[in-house]
PDB file of C-alpha atoms in Angstrom:
ATOM      1  CA  MET A  14     -40.298  17.690 -32.042  1.00 50.00           C
ATOM      2  CA  ALA A  15     -39.645  13.880 -33.019  1.00 54.00           C
ATOM      3  CA  PHE A  16     -36.833  15.100 -35.042  1.00 56.00           C
ATOM      4  CA  ARG A  17     -35.845  16.606 -32.226  1.00 62.00           C
ATOM      5  CA  ASN A  18     -35.676  14.041 -30.172  1.00 64.00           C
ATOM      6  CA  SER A  19     -34.404  11.188 -32.072  1.00 69.00           C
ATOM      7  CA  ASN A  20     -31.236  13.778 -32.168  1.00 76.00           C
ATOM      8  CA  LYS A  21     -30.048  13.708 -29.088  1.00 79.00           C
ATOM      9  CA  ARG A  22     -30.941  10.088 -28.375  1.00 78.00           C
ATOM     10  CA  VAL A  23     -28.436   9.069 -31.295  1.00 77.00           C
ATOM     11  CA  TRP A  24     -25.482  12.075 -29.743  1.00 74.00           C
ATOM     12  CA  ILE A  25     -26.458  10.477 -25.941  1.00 79.00           C
ATOM     13  CA  PHE A  26     -25.237   6.915 -27.992  1.00 74.00           C
ATOM     14  CA  VAL A  27     -21.733   8.353 -29.237  1.00 75.00           C
ATOM     15  CA  ILE A  28     -21.441  10.214 -26.397  1.00 79.00           C
ATOM     16  CA  SER A  29     -21.319   6.819 -24.142  1.00 75.00           C
ATOM     17  CA  VAL A  30     -19.225   4.537 -27.441  1.00 70.00           C
ATOM     18  CA  ALA A  31     -16.383   7.633 -26.594  1.00 67.00           C
ATOM     19  CA  PHE A  32     -16.895   6.365 -22.762  1.00 61.00           C
ATOM     20  CA  LEU A  33     -17.309   3.403 -22.775  1.00 62.00           C
ATOM     21  CA  VAL A  34     -13.385   2.916 -25.492  1.00 55.00           C
ATOM     22  CA  ILE A  35     -12.194   5.275 -23.497  1.00 58.00           C
ATOM     23  CA  ALA A  36     -13.150   3.894 -20.349  1.00 52.00           C
ATOM     24  CA  VAL A  37     -11.546  -0.219 -21.886  1.00 53.00           C
ATOM     25  CA  PHE A  38      -8.374   1.836 -23.109  1.00 52.00           C
ATOM     26  CA  ALA A  39      -7.695   2.734 -19.928  1.00 47.00           C
ATOM     27  CA  ALA A  40      -8.201   0.070 -17.755  1.00 50.00           C
ATOM     28  CA  GLN A  41      -6.094  -2.128 -20.622  1.00 54.00           C
ATOM     29  CA  ALA A  42      -2.491  -3.429 -19.102  1.00 62.00           C
ATOM     30  CA  ARG A  43       0.711  -1.678 -18.763  1.00 62.00           C
ATOM     31  CA  THR A  44       3.172  -2.945 -21.335  1.00 69.00           C
ATOM     32  CA  GLU A  45       7.329  -2.592 -21.476  1.00 62.00           C
ATOM     33  CA  ARG A  46      10.119  -3.683 -23.131  1.00 62.00           C
ATOM     34  CA  ASN A  47      13.911  -3.295 -22.935  1.00 63.00           C
ATOM     35  CA  TYR A  48      14.272  -5.061 -20.457  1.00 69.00           C
ATOM     36  CA  ARG A  49      17.770  -6.843 -19.523  1.00 69.00           C
ATOM     37  CA  LEU A  50      19.049  -8.945 -17.832  1.00 71.00           C
ATOM     38  CA  SER A  51      21.946 -10.844 -16.279  1.00 71.00           C
ATOM     39  CA  ALA A  52      23.794 -14.131 -17.495  1.00 75.00           C
ATOM     40  CA  ALA A  53      22.441 -17.252 -15.943  1.00 79.00           C
ATOM     41  CA  LYS A  54      23.983 -20.361 -15.609  1.00 86.00           C
ATOM     42  CA  HIS A  55      21.683 -22.274 -15.414  1.00 88.00           C
ATOM     43  CA  LEU A  56      18.697 -21.585 -17.246  1.00 89.00           C
ATOM     44  CA  THR A  57      18.544 -18.471 -20.301  1.00 89.00           C
ATOM     45  CA  LEU A  58      15.827 -16.893 -20.669  1.00 91.00           C
ATOM     46  CA  THR A  59      15.758 -13.544 -22.681  1.00 90.00           C
ATOM     47  CA  ILE A  60      12.414 -10.948 -21.789  1.00 90.00           C
ATOM     48  CA  ASP A  61      11.346  -9.815 -24.236  1.00 90.00           C
ATOM     49  CA  SER A  62       8.056  -8.164 -22.793  1.00 91.00           C
ATOM     50  CA  ILE A  63       6.378  -7.437 -19.343  1.00 92.00           C
ATOM     51  CA  SER A  64       2.945  -6.958 -19.102  1.00 93.00           C
ATOM     52  CA  TYR A  65       1.335  -5.450 -14.984  1.00 93.00           C
ATOM     53  CA  ARG A  66      -2.365  -5.904 -15.499  1.00 91.00           C
ATOM     54  CA  THR A  67      -4.902  -4.753 -12.621  1.00 90.00           C
ATOM     55  CA  SER A  68      -4.297  -8.581 -11.663  1.00 92.00           C
ATOM     56  CA  LEU A  69      -1.091  -9.376 -12.457  1.00 94.00           C
ATOM     57  CA  THR A  70       2.117  -9.813 -13.884  1.00 94.00           C
ATOM     58  CA  ARG A  71       2.552 -11.124 -16.965  1.00 95.00           C
ATOM     59  CA  VAL A  72       6.785 -11.776 -18.478  1.00 94.00           C
ATOM     60  CA  TYR A  73       6.533 -12.591 -21.798  1.00 94.00           C
ATOM     61  CA  GLY A  74      10.607 -14.742 -23.305  1.00 93.00           C
ATOM     62  CA  LYS A  75      12.547 -17.135 -24.377  1.00 94.00           C
ATOM     63  CA  PHE A  76      14.238 -19.587 -22.646  1.00 93.00           C
ATOM     64  CA  VAL A  77      17.790 -21.302 -24.208  1.00 92.00           C
ATOM     65  CA  GLY A  78      19.718 -24.054 -24.626  1.00 91.00           C
ATOM     66  CA  ARG A  79      20.703 -25.774 -27.475  1.00 91.00           C
ATOM     67  CA  PRO A  80      18.837 -27.916 -29.337  1.00 94.00           C
ATOM     68  CA  HIS A  81      17.895 -31.239 -28.234  1.00 93.00           C
ATOM     69  CA  THR A  82      19.608 -31.053 -24.524  1.00 93.00           C
ATOM     70  CA  SER A  83      16.973 -31.079 -21.757  1.00 93.00           C
ATOM     71  CA  GLN A  84      15.994 -29.007 -18.636  1.00 94.00           C
ATOM     72  CA  LYS A  85      13.620 -29.150 -14.684  1.00 95.00           C
ATOM     73  CA  LEU A  86      12.690 -26.040 -14.315  1.00 95.00           C
ATOM     74  CA  HIS A  87      11.096 -26.088 -10.214  1.00 96.00           C
ATOM     75  CA  GLY A  88      10.443 -22.830 -10.275  1.00 95.00           C
ATOM     76  CA  MET A  89      10.851 -18.622 -10.466  1.00 96.00           C
ATOM     77  CA  THR A  90      10.439 -15.243  -7.875  1.00 97.00           C
ATOM     78  CA  ILE A  91      11.899 -11.885  -8.278  1.00 95.00           C
ATOM     79  CA  GLU A  92      12.324  -9.791  -5.586  1.00 96.00           C
ATOM     80  CA  LEU A  93      12.262  -6.729  -5.406  1.00 94.00           C
ATOM     81  CA  ASN A  94      12.338  -4.065  -2.213  1.00 92.00           C
ATOM     82  CA  GLY A  95      12.803  -6.682   0.058  1.00 93.00           C
ATOM     83  CA  LYS A  96       9.126  -8.163  -1.055  1.00 95.00           C
ATOM     84  CA  SER A  97       9.342 -12.060  -2.941  1.00 96.00           C
ATOM     85  CA  TYR A  98       7.026 -12.613  -5.159  1.00 97.00           C
ATOM     86  CA  GLU A  99       6.930 -16.404  -6.602  1.00 97.00           C
ATOM     87  CA  ALA A 100       4.980 -17.391 -10.049  1.00 96.00           C
ATOM     88  CA  ASN A 101       2.668 -18.773 -10.107  1.00 94.00           C
ATOM     89  CA  ASP A 102       1.310 -20.292 -13.558  1.00 94.00           C
ATOM     90  CA  ILE A 103       4.172 -20.871 -16.672  1.00 95.00           C
ATOM     91  CA  ASP A 104       2.910 -21.159 -20.514  1.00 93.00           C
ATOM     92  CA  GLY A 105       5.264 -22.848 -22.890  1.00 91.00           C
ATOM     93  CA  VAL A 106       7.054 -25.595 -20.129  1.00 92.00           C
ATOM     94  CA  ASP A 107       4.823 -26.534 -16.858  1.00 93.00           C
ATOM     95  CA  PHE A 108       7.521 -26.555 -13.147  1.00 94.00           C
ATOM     96  CA  ASP A 109       9.083 -29.783 -11.712  1.00 94.00           C
ATOM     97  CA  ARG A 110       8.440 -31.290 -15.042  1.00 94.00           C
ATOM     98  CA  TRP A 111      11.674 -31.942 -17.402  1.00 95.00           C
ATOM     99  CA  PHE A 112      11.032 -30.551 -20.785  1.00 94.00           C
ATOM    100  CA  GLN A 113      13.448 -30.575 -24.292  1.00 94.00           C
ATOM    101  CA  TRP A 114      14.573 -27.353 -27.071  1.00 93.00           C
ATOM    102  CA  GLU A 115      13.882 -28.960 -30.071  1.00 93.00           C
ATOM    103  CA  ASP A 116      15.770 -27.703 -33.624  1.00 94.00           C
ATOM    104  CA  ASP A 117      16.015 -23.435 -32.866  1.00 94.00           C
ATOM    105  CA  GLY A 118      16.399 -23.999 -29.314  1.00 94.00           C
ATOM    106  CA  ILE A 119      14.044 -21.429 -28.133  1.00 94.00           C
ATOM    107  CA  ILE A 120      11.307 -22.427 -25.964  1.00 95.00           C
ATOM    108  CA  PRO A 121       9.209 -19.119 -25.731  1.00 96.00           C
ATOM    109  CA  VAL A 122       7.451 -18.516 -21.957  1.00 96.00           C
ATOM    110  CA  GLU A 123       4.565 -17.180 -20.347  1.00 96.00           C
ATOM    111  CA  ILE A 124       5.490 -16.422 -16.877  1.00 96.00           C
ATOM    112  CA  ASP A 125       2.498 -15.444 -14.198  1.00 97.00           C
ATOM    113  CA  PHE A 126       3.243 -13.497 -11.430  1.00 97.00           C
ATOM    114  CA  PRO A 127       1.243 -12.324  -8.432  1.00 96.00           C
ATOM    115  CA  ARG A 128       0.533  -8.056  -8.919  1.00 94.00           C
ATOM    116  CA  THR A 129       3.909  -6.466  -9.078  1.00 93.00           C
ATOM    117  CA  PRO A 130       5.809  -2.871  -9.066  1.00 91.00           C
ATOM    118  CA  SER A 131       8.066  -2.637 -12.353  1.00 88.00           C
ATOM    119  CA  LEU A 132      10.358  -4.680 -12.250  1.00 88.00           C
ATOM    120  CA  ASN A 133      14.102  -2.226 -12.648  1.00 86.00           C
ATOM    121  CA  ASN A 134      16.317  -3.481 -10.615  1.00 90.00           C
ATOM    122  CA  ALA A 135      14.929  -6.523  -9.052  1.00 92.00           C
ATOM    123  CA  THR A 136      16.870  -9.457  -9.360  1.00 94.00           C
ATOM    124  CA  LEU A 137      14.749 -13.013 -11.217  1.00 93.00           C
ATOM    125  CA  VAL A 138      15.564 -16.561  -8.749  1.00 95.00           C
ATOM    126  CA  ILE A 139      15.657 -19.890 -11.061  1.00 94.00           C
ATOM    127  CA  SER A 140      15.240 -23.479  -9.297  1.00 96.00           C
ATOM    128  CA  THR A 141      16.702 -25.741 -11.458  1.00 94.00           C
ATOM    129  CA  GLU A 142      17.760 -29.342 -10.970  1.00 93.00           C
ATOM    130  CA  LYS A 143      21.197 -28.529 -12.317  1.00 91.00           C
ATOM    131  CA  GLY A 144      21.623 -24.919  -9.149  1.00 93.00           C
ATOM    132  CA  VAL A 145      19.781 -21.755  -8.251  1.00 95.00           C
ATOM    133  CA  ASP A 146      20.750 -19.437 -10.852  1.00 93.00           C
ATOM    134  CA  ARG A 147      19.985 -14.877  -9.279  1.00 93.00           C
ATOM    135  CA  CYS A 148      19.244 -12.782 -12.447  1.00 90.00           C
ATOM    136  CA  LEU A 149      19.525  -9.004 -12.380  1.00 91.00           C
ATOM    137  CA  LEU A 150      17.239  -7.362 -14.095  1.00 89.00           C
ATOM    138  CA  LYS A 151      17.435  -4.248 -15.271  1.00 86.00           C
ATOM    139  CA  LYS A 152      14.674  -1.157 -17.867  1.00 81.00           C
ATOM    140  CA  HIS A 153      17.455   0.235 -20.443  1.00 77.00           C
TER     141      HIS A 153
END
């Protein structure tokens, strides 16, 4: 009888762990790749991927520029379906502070926006010290 009870406990444990693993994978962020951003005049951003999470949308990309030049980023906004989503955090550079490209001319960045729907055909507004760029964001 003791063997049957321990066998049931093992099965309950295994099933519980399986459900836990399934729940963790289901709760993870959805990451999409293959986005293209139209050309910008003042600051070039290439997008590697976009992660759609339950609490935010994170854009992974790179600022590309001429080595040893500087730029200042005031803010970024996504416009989609008549709504605006303003960036609330950025890693790699800081809002409203000058930054400089090093020898390779690339600065990796992670830009956080409030939670958004899929960003296909959205407009990314980049506000810099040198002007404002409006770029079309498309998935291809």
